[in-house]
Amino acid sequence: MAFAQPFPLAAAAQKVQQPTFGPDLAVRLICPECRDPNPNIVEEFGSGDLVCGSCGLVLGDRVVDTRSEWRTFANDEGDDPSRVGAASDPLLDGMEQLDTVISFRDGGSGIARELQRAASRSQGSRSERNLLTAFRDIGSWCDQFSLPKTISDIAKQLYKRSDEEKLLRGKPLEAVIAACIFIACRQAHVPRTFREICNLTHVSKKTLGQCYKALEQAFNLSPGATAQSNNANNPSTGPENLLVRYCNHLDLPVNVQSICADIIVAARQHGIADGRSPVSIAGGAIYFTCLLLGRPKHARDISAVAGVSEGTIKLVYRLYFLEREKLVKEEWIKDGKADMERLPVEK
């Protein structure tokens, strides 16, 4: 007995083929002079022409170059596939960041000089040109000092703010830049001393101090106003941050740095060598620690690295030597790391 199919299959929907549109590949461009079925058509992107490679007949002009617009921005020869120019600087927001350079070659007519003067007058105000000059100086000095780009950016922000608020009007440009770099190093926890900044920028210590004090008060950067701890415990101004750099220049191991830092902290807690500069304390502590651990370093070498005199280093050493019982931990002696008998008596 046959049963009807309870659920008959639906009739298959007929697919309607949509018309497709595309280029007719049967059409070929041939040279009307050669009439070669296999033409040799050359695209001259330099001149924008479409040329027959066999007879040289120009078949078209104003050909659009569809290749990648690679350009080389490197000064020396080599591959530098940069498709754009330099990144825009947010510190120069609202200012024209593109320069127009006019060649000096004018055949001796003097037109190039006049054009350069007109271009310089039209490229922004004097304040903008001074700001660009200051930014270039900050970048070059930070590169000479091997400082990271973050410090350069902080220094540029400080200079721009001081320039907008006219905080240091009448001060030399080099002194203002030096003060901004000094503050940027402290904020980035890689402090540099006044002497190091003065040697880099050739600014007198007195002028640098005046600019620094003015910026410190204007930006509310004084440790008592903004920092959560006092100046003695501030790691960015204490000698602890100077130890790493000084010990690296002296080729001292890491354990010397850690023990030297503990000695400085203990000396601060007991009020030893209070009032001395962080550079002097760091140099004297390194001298004391090297003798204590049996890795003597001459005071002349430490003086060359720290930038202080040998007499100052030995003066701090004598202060530490008189209170050596409070500075040297017993565990260092038990472990055999330290021996107070190695410490000579400096007169």
mmCIF file of C-alpha atoms in Angstrom:
data_model
loop_
_atom_site.group_PDB
_atom_site.id
_atom_site.type_symbol
_atom_site.label_atom_id
_atom_site.label_comp_id
_atom_site.label_asym_id
_atom_site.label_seq_id
_atom_site.Cartn_x
_atom_site.Cartn_y
_atom_site.Cartn_z
ATOM 1 C CA MET A 1 0.000 0.000 0.000
ATOM 2 C CA ALA A 2 1.489 3.257 -1.028
ATOM 3 C CA PHE A 3 1.366 6.227 1.251
ATOM 4 C CA ALA A 4 1.490 9.801 0.098
ATOM 5 C CA GLN A 5 4.567 11.708 1.114
ATOM 6 C CA PRO A 6 3.523 13.686 4.205
ATOM 7 C CA PHE A 7 6.048 16.442 3.644
ATOM 8 C CA PRO A 8 6.620 16.925 -0.035
ATOM 9 C CA LEU A 9 9.932 18.446 -0.974
ATOM 10 C CA ALA A 10 9.764 22.064 -1.948
ATOM 11 C CA ALA A 11 10.502 22.771 -5.506
ATOM 12 C CA ALA A 12 14.076 23.862 -6.030
ATOM 13 C CA ALA A 13 14.291 27.588 -6.573
ATOM 14 C CA GLN A 14 15.667 28.508 -9.894
ATOM 15 C CA LYS A 15 18.814 30.599 -9.618
ATOM 16 C CA VAL A 16 18.718 33.769 -11.622
ATOM 17 C CA GLN A 17 22.122 34.490 -13.026
ATOM 18 C CA GLN A 18 23.061 38.115 -12.499
ATOM 19 C CA PRO A 19 24.818 39.814 -15.359
ATOM 20 C CA THR A 20 28.450 40.453 -14.623
ATOM 21 C CA PHE A 21 30.276 43.535 -15.738
ATOM 22 C CA GLY A 22 34.019 43.667 -16.283
ATOM 23 C CA PRO A 23 36.667 44.780 -18.682
ATOM 24 C CA ASP A 24 36.698 43.242 -22.086
ATOM 25 C CA LEU A 25 39.955 41.398 -22.090
ATOM 26 C CA ALA A 26 39.698 40.833 -25.818
ATOM 27 C CA VAL A 27 40.471 44.506 -26.455
ATOM 28 C CA ARG A 28 44.198 45.117 -26.770
ATOM 29 C CA LEU A 29 46.154 48.292 -27.215
ATOM 30 C CA ILE A 30 48.451 48.076 -30.196
ATOM 31 C CA CYS A 31 50.635 50.584 -31.937
ATOM 32 C CA PRO A 32 48.954 51.995 -35.070
ATOM 33 C CA GLU A 33 52.321 52.219 -36.795
ATOM 34 C CA CYS A 34 53.750 48.784 -36.018
ATOM 35 C CA ARG A 35 50.431 46.885 -35.816
ATOM 36 C CA ASP A 36 52.233 44.154 -33.952
ATOM 37 C CA PRO A 37 49.777 41.613 -32.433
ATOM 38 C CA ASN A 38 52.111 41.356 -29.439
ATOM 39 C CA PRO A 39 52.856 45.041 -28.810
ATOM 40 C CA ASN A 40 55.691 46.283 -26.613
ATOM 41 C CA ILE A 41 54.007 49.132 -24.760
ATOM 42 C CA VAL A 42 56.179 50.956 -22.202
ATOM 43 C CA GLU A 43 54.852 53.258 -19.466
ATOM 44 C CA GLU A 44 57.241 56.155 -18.883
ATOM 45 C CA PHE A 45 56.240 57.268 -15.377
ATOM 46 C CA GLY A 46 58.950 59.910 -15.268
ATOM 47 C CA SER A 47 57.416 61.827 -18.180
ATOM 48 C CA GLY A 48 53.889 60.429 -17.833
ATOM 49 C CA ASP A 49 53.787 59.031 -21.391
ATOM 50 C CA LEU A 50 52.693 55.737 -22.895
ATOM 51 C CA VAL A 51 55.277 54.853 -25.568
ATOM 52 C CA CYS A 52 55.651 52.045 -28.084
ATOM 53 C CA GLY A 53 58.879 50.261 -27.309
ATOM 54 C CA SER A 54 59.429 49.236 -30.938
ATOM 55 C CA CYS A 55 59.015 52.464 -32.913
ATOM 56 C CA GLY A 56 58.887 55.097 -30.120
ATOM 57 C CA LEU A 57 55.440 56.451 -30.989
ATOM 58 C CA VAL A 58 53.734 58.202 -28.058
ATOM 59 C CA LEU A 59 50.373 56.508 -27.585
ATOM 60 C CA GLY A 60 49.169 58.486 -24.548
ATOM 61 C CA ASP A 61 50.189 61.212 -22.125
ATOM 62 C CA ARG A 62 49.520 62.131 -18.509
ATOM 63 C CA VAL A 63 49.719 58.548 -17.325
ATOM 64 C CA VAL A 64 48.985 58.204 -13.612
ATOM 65 C CA ASP A 65 51.732 56.446 -11.639
ATOM 66 C CA THR A 66 50.035 53.622 -9.721
ATOM 67 C CA ARG A 67 53.181 52.419 -7.973
ATOM 68 C CA SER A 68 53.977 52.973 -4.305
ATOM 69 C CA GLU A 69 55.255 56.454 -3.577
ATOM 70 C CA TRP A 70 58.454 55.350 -1.836
ATOM 71 C CA ARG A 71 60.818 58.174 -1.044
ATOM 72 C CA THR A 72 64.216 58.269 0.640
ATOM 73 C CA PHE A 73 64.592 60.753 3.482
ATOM 74 C CA ALA A 74 67.980 59.480 4.665
ATOM 75 C CA ASN A 75 70.978 61.762 4.347
ATOM 76 C CA ASP A 76 73.244 58.997 3.123
ATOM 77 C CA GLU A 77 72.575 56.478 0.418
ATOM 78 C CA GLY A 78 70.582 53.404 1.319
ATOM 79 C CA ASP A 79 67.081 52.013 1.463
ATOM 80 C CA ASP A 80 64.757 54.102 3.602
ATOM 81 C CA PRO A 81 61.225 53.234 2.444
ATOM 82 C CA SER A 82 59.411 56.087 4.164
ATOM 83 C CA ARG A 83 56.066 56.919 2.620
ATOM 84 C CA VAL A 84 55.545 60.032 4.701
ATOM 85 C CA GLY A 85 57.627 62.757 6.290
ATOM 86 C CA ALA A 86 58.396 63.220 9.957
ATOM 87 C CA ALA A 87 55.645 62.769 12.534
ATOM 88 C CA SER A 88 53.789 65.889 13.587
ATOM 89 C CA ASP A 89 54.934 67.363 16.882
ATOM 90 C CA PRO A 90 52.049 68.016 19.309
ATOM 91 C CA LEU A 91 54.138 70.729 20.962
ATOM 92 C CA LEU A 92 53.996 72.680 17.694
ATOM 93 C CA ASP A 93 50.221 72.504 17.442
ATOM 94 C CA GLY A 94 48.886 75.418 15.426
ATOM 95 C CA MET A 95 52.248 76.186 13.887
ATOM 96 C CA GLU A 96 53.448 75.480 10.391
ATOM 97 C CA GLN A 97 55.761 72.468 10.609
ATOM 98 C CA LEU A 98 56.799 72.328 6.953
ATOM 99 C CA ASP A 99 59.822 74.262 5.761
ATOM 100 C CA THR A 100 60.583 75.754 2.373
ATOM 101 C CA VAL A 101 64.236 75.653 1.388
ATOM 102 C CA ILE A 102 65.417 77.884 -1.445
ATOM 103 C CA SER A 103 68.585 77.009 -3.297
ATOM 104 C CA PHE A 104 71.587 79.329 -3.216
ATOM 105 C CA ARG A 105 72.295 78.776 -6.898
ATOM 106 C CA ASP A 106 71.008 81.750 -8.823
ATOM 107 C CA GLY A 107 73.858 82.380 -11.227
ATOM 108 C CA GLY A 108 75.182 85.283 -9.185
ATOM 109 C CA SER A 109 72.089 87.422 -9.721
ATOM 110 C CA GLY A 110 71.240 87.719 -5.989
ATOM 111 C CA ILE A 111 67.631 86.610 -6.456
ATOM 112 C CA ALA A 112 68.077 83.619 -4.166
ATOM 113 C CA ARG A 113 69.008 85.838 -1.216
ATOM 114 C CA GLU A 114 65.954 88.021 -1.705
ATOM 115 C CA LEU A 115 63.729 84.969 -1.953
ATOM 116 C CA GLN A 116 65.213 83.540 1.217
ATOM 117 C CA ARG A 117 64.536 86.768 3.087
ATOM 118 C CA ALA A 118 60.957 86.852 1.845
ATOM 119 C CA ALA A 119 60.468 83.187 2.801
ATOM 120 C CA SER A 120 61.888 83.724 6.294
ATOM 121 C CA ARG A 121 59.555 86.674 6.886
ATOM 122 C CA SER A 122 56.542 84.689 5.730
ATOM 123 C CA GLN A 123 57.301 81.539 7.751
ATOM 124 C CA GLY A 124 55.749 82.696 10.990
ATOM 125 C CA SER A 125 56.396 85.187 13.705
ATOM 126 C CA ARG A 126 59.605 85.731 15.603
ATOM 127 C CA SER A 127 58.321 83.861 18.661
ATOM 128 C CA GLU A 128 57.613 80.764 16.574
ATOM 129 C CA ARG A 129 61.095 80.858 15.075
ATOM 130 C CA ASN A 130 62.622 81.210 18.552
ATOM 131 C CA LEU A 131 60.545 78.261 19.764
ATOM 132 C CA LEU A 132 61.730 76.079 16.879
ATOM 133 C CA THR A 133 65.328 77.092 17.548
ATOM 134 C CA ALA A 134 64.983 76.215 21.239
ATOM 135 C CA PHE A 135 63.476 72.823 20.419
ATOM 136 C CA ARG A 136 66.371 72.033 18.088
ATOM 137 C CA ASP A 137 68.894 73.014 20.773
ATOM 138 C CA ILE A 138 67.136 70.892 23.399
ATOM 139 C CA GLY A 139 67.138 67.872 21.084
ATOM 140 C CA SER A 140 70.812 68.256 20.163
ATOM 141 C CA TRP A 141 71.962 68.753 23.766
ATOM 142 C CA CYS A 142 69.966 65.771 24.991
ATOM 143 C CA ASP A 143 71.554 63.677 22.253
ATOM 144 C CA GLN A 144 75.011 64.833 23.318
ATOM 145 C CA PHE A 145 74.197 63.916 26.913
ATOM 146 C CA SER A 146 72.762 60.496 25.848
ATOM 147 C CA LEU A 147 69.410 61.337 27.420
ATOM 148 C CA PRO A 148 66.254 59.512 26.297
ATOM 149 C CA LYS A 149 63.554 61.155 24.218
ATOM 150 C CA THR A 150 61.194 61.361 27.189
ATOM 151 C CA ILE A 151 63.505 63.841 28.902
ATOM 152 C CA SER A 152 63.758 65.856 25.694
ATOM 153 C CA ASP A 153 59.954 66.008 25.455
ATOM 154 C CA ILE A 154 59.604 67.069 29.105
ATOM 155 C CA ALA A 155 62.204 69.793 28.619
ATOM 156 C CA LYS A 156 60.380 71.048 25.522
ATOM 157 C CA GLN A 157 57.088 71.187 27.412
ATOM 158 C CA LEU A 158 58.712 73.153 30.230
ATOM 159 C CA TYR A 159 60.315 75.598 27.813
ATOM 160 C CA LYS A 160 57.090 76.128 25.873
ATOM 161 C CA ARG A 161 55.180 76.843 29.058
ATOM 162 C CA SER A 162 57.843 79.262 30.309
ATOM 163 C CA ASP A 163 57.876 80.989 26.926
ATOM 164 C CA GLU A 164 54.086 81.346 26.835
ATOM 165 C CA GLU A 165 53.924 82.729 30.382
ATOM 166 C CA LYS A 166 57.017 84.953 29.905
ATOM 167 C CA LEU A 167 58.590 83.619 33.092
ATOM 168 C CA LEU A 168 62.244 84.240 32.223
ATOM 169 C CA ARG A 169 62.111 87.338 30.096
ATOM 170 C CA GLY A 170 65.578 88.785 29.592
ATOM 171 C CA LYS A 171 67.427 85.578 30.505
ATOM 172 C CA PRO A 172 69.761 83.986 27.941
ATOM 173 C CA LEU A 173 68.213 81.260 25.815
ATOM 174 C CA GLU A 174 70.955 78.788 26.736
ATOM 175 C CA ALA A 175 70.334 79.295 30.451
ATOM 176 C CA VAL A 176 66.581 78.714 30.122
ATOM 177 C CA ILE A 177 67.151 75.546 28.083
ATOM 178 C CA ALA A 178 69.719 74.292 30.610
ATOM 179 C CA ALA A 179 67.273 74.841 33.498
ATOM 180 C CA CYS A 180 64.523 72.988 31.607
ATOM 181 C CA ILE A 181 66.838 70.021 30.938
ATOM 182 C CA PHE A 182 67.898 69.978 34.604
ATOM 183 C CA ILE A 183 64.278 69.901 35.820
ATOM 184 C CA ALA A 184 63.339 67.275 33.204
ATOM 185 C CA CYS A 185 66.143 65.007 34.422
ATOM 186 C CA ARG A 186 64.918 65.309 38.003
ATOM 187 C CA GLN A 187 61.307 64.576 37.041
ATOM 188 C CA ALA A 188 62.388 61.508 35.035
ATOM 189 C CA HIS A 189 64.426 60.222 38.032
ATOM 190 C CA VAL A 190 67.724 60.417 36.159
ATOM 191 C CA PRO A 191 69.164 63.511 37.862
ATOM 192 C CA ARG A 192 72.218 65.358 36.626
ATOM 193 C CA THR A 193 74.270 67.749 38.697
ATOM 194 C CA PHE A 194 74.625 71.468 38.071
ATOM 195 C CA ARG A 195 78.224 70.944 37.072
ATOM 196 C CA GLU A 196 77.310 68.391 34.413
ATOM 197 C CA ILE A 197 74.627 70.627 32.933
ATOM 198 C CA CYS A 198 76.984 73.613 32.973
ATOM 199 C CA ASN A 199 79.712 71.650 31.198
ATOM 200 C CA LEU A 200 77.213 70.566 28.550
ATOM 201 C CA THR A 201 75.581 73.932 27.873
ATOM 202 C CA HIS A 202 78.494 76.246 28.791
ATOM 203 C CA VAL A 203 76.206 78.244 31.096
ATOM 204 C CA SER A 204 77.525 79.665 34.355
ATOM 205 C CA LYS A 205 76.363 77.993 37.525
ATOM 206 C CA LYS A 206 75.003 81.272 38.890
ATOM 207 C CA THR A 207 72.809 81.949 35.845
ATOM 208 C CA LEU A 208 71.605 78.351 35.767
ATOM 209 C CA GLY A 209 70.688 78.543 39.454
ATOM 210 C CA GLN A 210 68.701 81.742 38.935
ATOM 211 C CA CYS A 211 66.699 80.260 36.067
ATOM 212 C CA TYR A 212 66.133 77.035 37.958
ATOM 213 C CA LYS A 213 64.840 78.842 41.053
ATOM 214 C CA ALA A 214 62.473 80.942 38.947
ATOM 215 C CA LEU A 215 61.048 77.892 37.155
ATOM 216 C CA GLU A 216 60.832 75.926 40.385
ATOM 217 C CA GLN A 217 58.693 78.605 42.014
ATOM 218 C CA ALA A 218 56.572 79.245 38.916
ATOM 219 C CA PHE A 219 55.826 75.557 38.276
ATOM 220 C CA ASN A 220 55.441 74.762 41.996
ATOM 221 C CA LEU A 221 58.195 72.153 41.755
ATOM 222 C CA SER A 222 59.791 72.772 45.150
ATOM 223 C CA PRO A 223 59.951 69.561 47.220
ATOM 224 C CA GLY A 224 58.146 71.187 50.142
ATOM 225 C CA ALA A 225 55.227 72.239 47.941
ATOM 226 C CA THR A 226 54.508 69.229 45.773
ATOM 227 C CA ALA A 227 56.583 66.237 46.821
ATOM 228 C CA GLN A 228 55.166 63.809 49.331
ATOM 229 C CA SER A 229 58.499 63.458 51.105
ATOM 230 C CA ASN A 230 61.120 65.926 52.164
ATOM 231 C CA ASN A 231 64.293 66.700 50.311
ATOM 232 C CA ALA A 232 66.393 64.271 52.287
ATOM 233 C CA ASN A 233 64.223 61.304 51.356
ATOM 234 C CA ASN A 234 63.525 62.398 47.797
ATOM 235 C CA PRO A 235 65.188 59.769 45.553
ATOM 236 C CA SER A 236 65.501 62.149 42.639
ATOM 237 C CA THR A 237 67.744 64.576 44.552
ATOM 238 C CA GLY A 238 69.623 62.225 46.893
ATOM 239 C CA PRO A 239 72.977 60.585 46.215
ATOM 240 C CA GLU A 240 71.419 57.140 45.789
ATOM 241 C CA ASN A 241 70.455 57.862 42.187
ATOM 242 C CA LEU A 242 73.965 59.039 41.430
ATOM 243 C CA LEU A 243 75.511 55.806 42.676
ATOM 244 C CA VAL A 244 74.371 53.664 39.752
ATOM 245 C CA ARG A 245 75.924 55.946 37.157
ATOM 246 C CA TYR A 246 79.136 56.513 39.101
ATOM 247 C CA CYS A 247 79.629 52.808 39.856
ATOM 248 C CA ASN A 248 79.042 51.914 36.218
ATOM 249 C CA HIS A 249 81.742 54.366 35.137
ATOM 250 C CA LEU A 250 84.097 52.873 37.751
ATOM 251 C CA ASP A 251 83.318 49.257 36.686
ATOM 252 C CA LEU A 252 82.105 48.282 40.152
ATOM 253 C CA PRO A 253 79.830 45.236 40.659
ATOM 254 C CA VAL A 254 76.214 45.436 41.752
ATOM 255 C CA ASN A 255 76.874 44.330 45.341
ATOM 256 C CA VAL A 256 79.091 47.379 45.848
ATOM 257 C CA GLN A 257 76.226 49.624 44.746
ATOM 258 C CA SER A 258 73.729 48.020 47.131
ATOM 259 C CA ILE A 259 76.064 48.144 50.141
ATOM 260 C CA CYS A 260 77.039 51.716 49.326
ATOM 261 C CA ALA A 261 73.365 52.722 49.171
ATOM 262 C CA ASP A 262 72.743 51.121 52.581
ATOM 263 C CA ILE A 263 75.699 53.023 54.041
ATOM 264 C CA ILE A 264 74.351 56.338 52.699
ATOM 265 C CA VAL A 265 70.917 55.642 54.184
ATOM 266 C CA ALA A 266 72.408 54.730 57.547
ATOM 267 C CA ALA A 267 74.588 57.844 57.534
ATOM 268 C CA ARG A 268 71.552 60.003 56.810
ATOM 269 C CA GLN A 269 69.621 58.437 59.668
ATOM 270 C CA HIS A 270 72.468 59.170 62.103
ATOM 271 C CA GLY A 271 73.035 62.659 60.729
ATOM 272 C CA ILE A 272 76.539 61.925 59.433
ATOM 273 C CA ALA A 273 77.867 64.319 56.770
ATOM 274 C CA ASP A 274 74.692 66.380 56.830
ATOM 275 C CA GLY A 275 74.870 69.532 54.776
ATOM 276 C CA ARG A 276 77.178 68.026 52.162
ATOM 277 C CA SER A 277 76.151 67.978 48.528
ATOM 278 C CA PRO A 278 74.785 64.723 47.072
ATOM 279 C CA VAL A 279 77.778 64.494 44.734
ATOM 280 C CA SER A 280 80.240 64.721 47.624
ATOM 281 C CA ILE A 281 78.328 62.154 49.666
ATOM 282 C CA ALA A 282 78.150 59.746 46.731
ATOM 283 C CA GLY A 283 81.879 60.066 46.009
ATOM 284 C CA GLY A 284 82.895 59.662 49.664
ATOM 285 C CA ALA A 285 80.530 56.710 50.165
ATOM 286 C CA ILE A 286 81.952 54.910 47.114
ATOM 287 C CA TYR A 287 85.485 55.485 48.407
ATOM 288 C CA PHE A 288 84.509 54.177 51.856
ATOM 289 C CA THR A 289 82.674 51.130 50.495
ATOM 290 C CA CYS A 290 85.454 50.111 48.085
ATOM 291 C CA LEU A 291 88.010 50.099 50.899
ATOM 292 C CA LEU A 292 85.589 48.258 53.203
ATOM 293 C CA LEU A 293 84.960 45.469 50.672
ATOM 294 C CA GLY A 294 88.569 45.100 49.594
ATOM 295 C CA ARG A 295 88.052 46.684 46.160
ATOM 296 C CA PRO A 296 90.091 49.854 46.574
ATOM 297 C CA LYS A 297 89.602 52.641 44.069
ATOM 298 C CA HIS A 298 91.881 55.626 43.961
ATOM 299 C CA ALA A 299 90.312 58.888 45.023
ATOM 300 C CA ARG A 300 91.561 60.426 41.788
ATOM 301 C CA ASP A 301 89.415 58.056 39.712
ATOM 302 C CA ILE A 302 86.322 58.732 41.809
ATOM 303 C CA SER A 303 87.005 62.465 41.615
ATOM 304 C CA ALA A 304 87.142 62.342 37.802
ATOM 305 C CA VAL A 305 83.793 60.527 37.636
ATOM 306 C CA ALA A 306 81.910 62.475 40.328
ATOM 307 C CA GLY A 307 83.348 65.871 39.460
ATOM 308 C CA VAL A 308 84.476 66.761 42.998
ATOM 309 C CA SER A 309 87.946 67.216 44.432
ATOM 310 C CA GLU A 310 89.904 64.459 46.138
ATOM 311 C CA GLY A 311 89.958 66.481 49.345
ATOM 312 C CA THR A 312 86.156 66.588 49.469
ATOM 313 C CA ILE A 313 85.934 62.825 48.935
ATOM 314 C CA LYS A 314 88.445 62.132 51.705
ATOM 315 C CA LEU A 315 86.661 64.582 54.012
ATOM 316 C CA VAL A 316 83.408 62.619 53.693
ATOM 317 C CA TYR A 317 85.391 59.418 54.141
ATOM 318 C CA ARG A 318 86.831 60.705 57.438
ATOM 319 C CA LEU A 319 83.334 61.528 58.681
ATOM 320 C CA TYR A 320 82.195 58.012 57.790
ATOM 321 C CA PHE A 321 85.326 56.470 59.322
ATOM 322 C CA LEU A 322 84.705 58.106 62.703
ATOM 323 C CA GLU A 323 81.192 56.590 62.807
ATOM 324 C CA ARG A 324 82.018 53.317 61.059
ATOM 325 C CA GLU A 325 80.499 51.225 63.850
ATOM 326 C CA LYS A 326 77.068 52.717 63.059
ATOM 327 C CA LEU A 327 77.377 52.326 59.300
ATOM 328 C CA VAL A 328 78.754 48.798 58.866
ATOM 329 C CA LYS A 329 76.278 45.993 59.465
ATOM 330 C CA GLU A 330 77.353 42.956 61.441
ATOM 331 C CA GLU A 331 75.993 40.566 58.834
ATOM 332 C CA TRP A 332 78.437 41.961 56.274
ATOM 333 C CA ILE A 333 81.325 41.143 58.579
ATOM 334 C CA LYS A 334 79.960 37.662 59.415
ATOM 335 C CA ASP A 335 79.530 36.836 55.730
ATOM 336 C CA GLY A 336 83.077 37.899 55.040
ATOM 337 C CA LYS A 337 82.073 40.699 52.686
ATOM 338 C CA ALA A 338 83.393 43.556 54.808
ATOM 339 C CA ASP A 339 86.342 44.031 57.119
ATOM 340 C CA MET A 340 86.771 47.264 59.032
ATOM 341 C CA GLU A 341 90.501 46.604 59.419
ATOM 342 C CA ARG A 342 90.851 47.418 55.707
ATOM 343 C CA LEU A 343 89.815 51.005 56.374
ATOM 344 C CA PRO A 344 92.904 53.229 56.641
ATOM 345 C CA VAL A 345 93.021 56.244 58.896
ATOM 346 C CA GLU A 346 92.945 59.346 56.710
ATOM 347 C CA LYS A 347 94.645 62.356 58.190
#
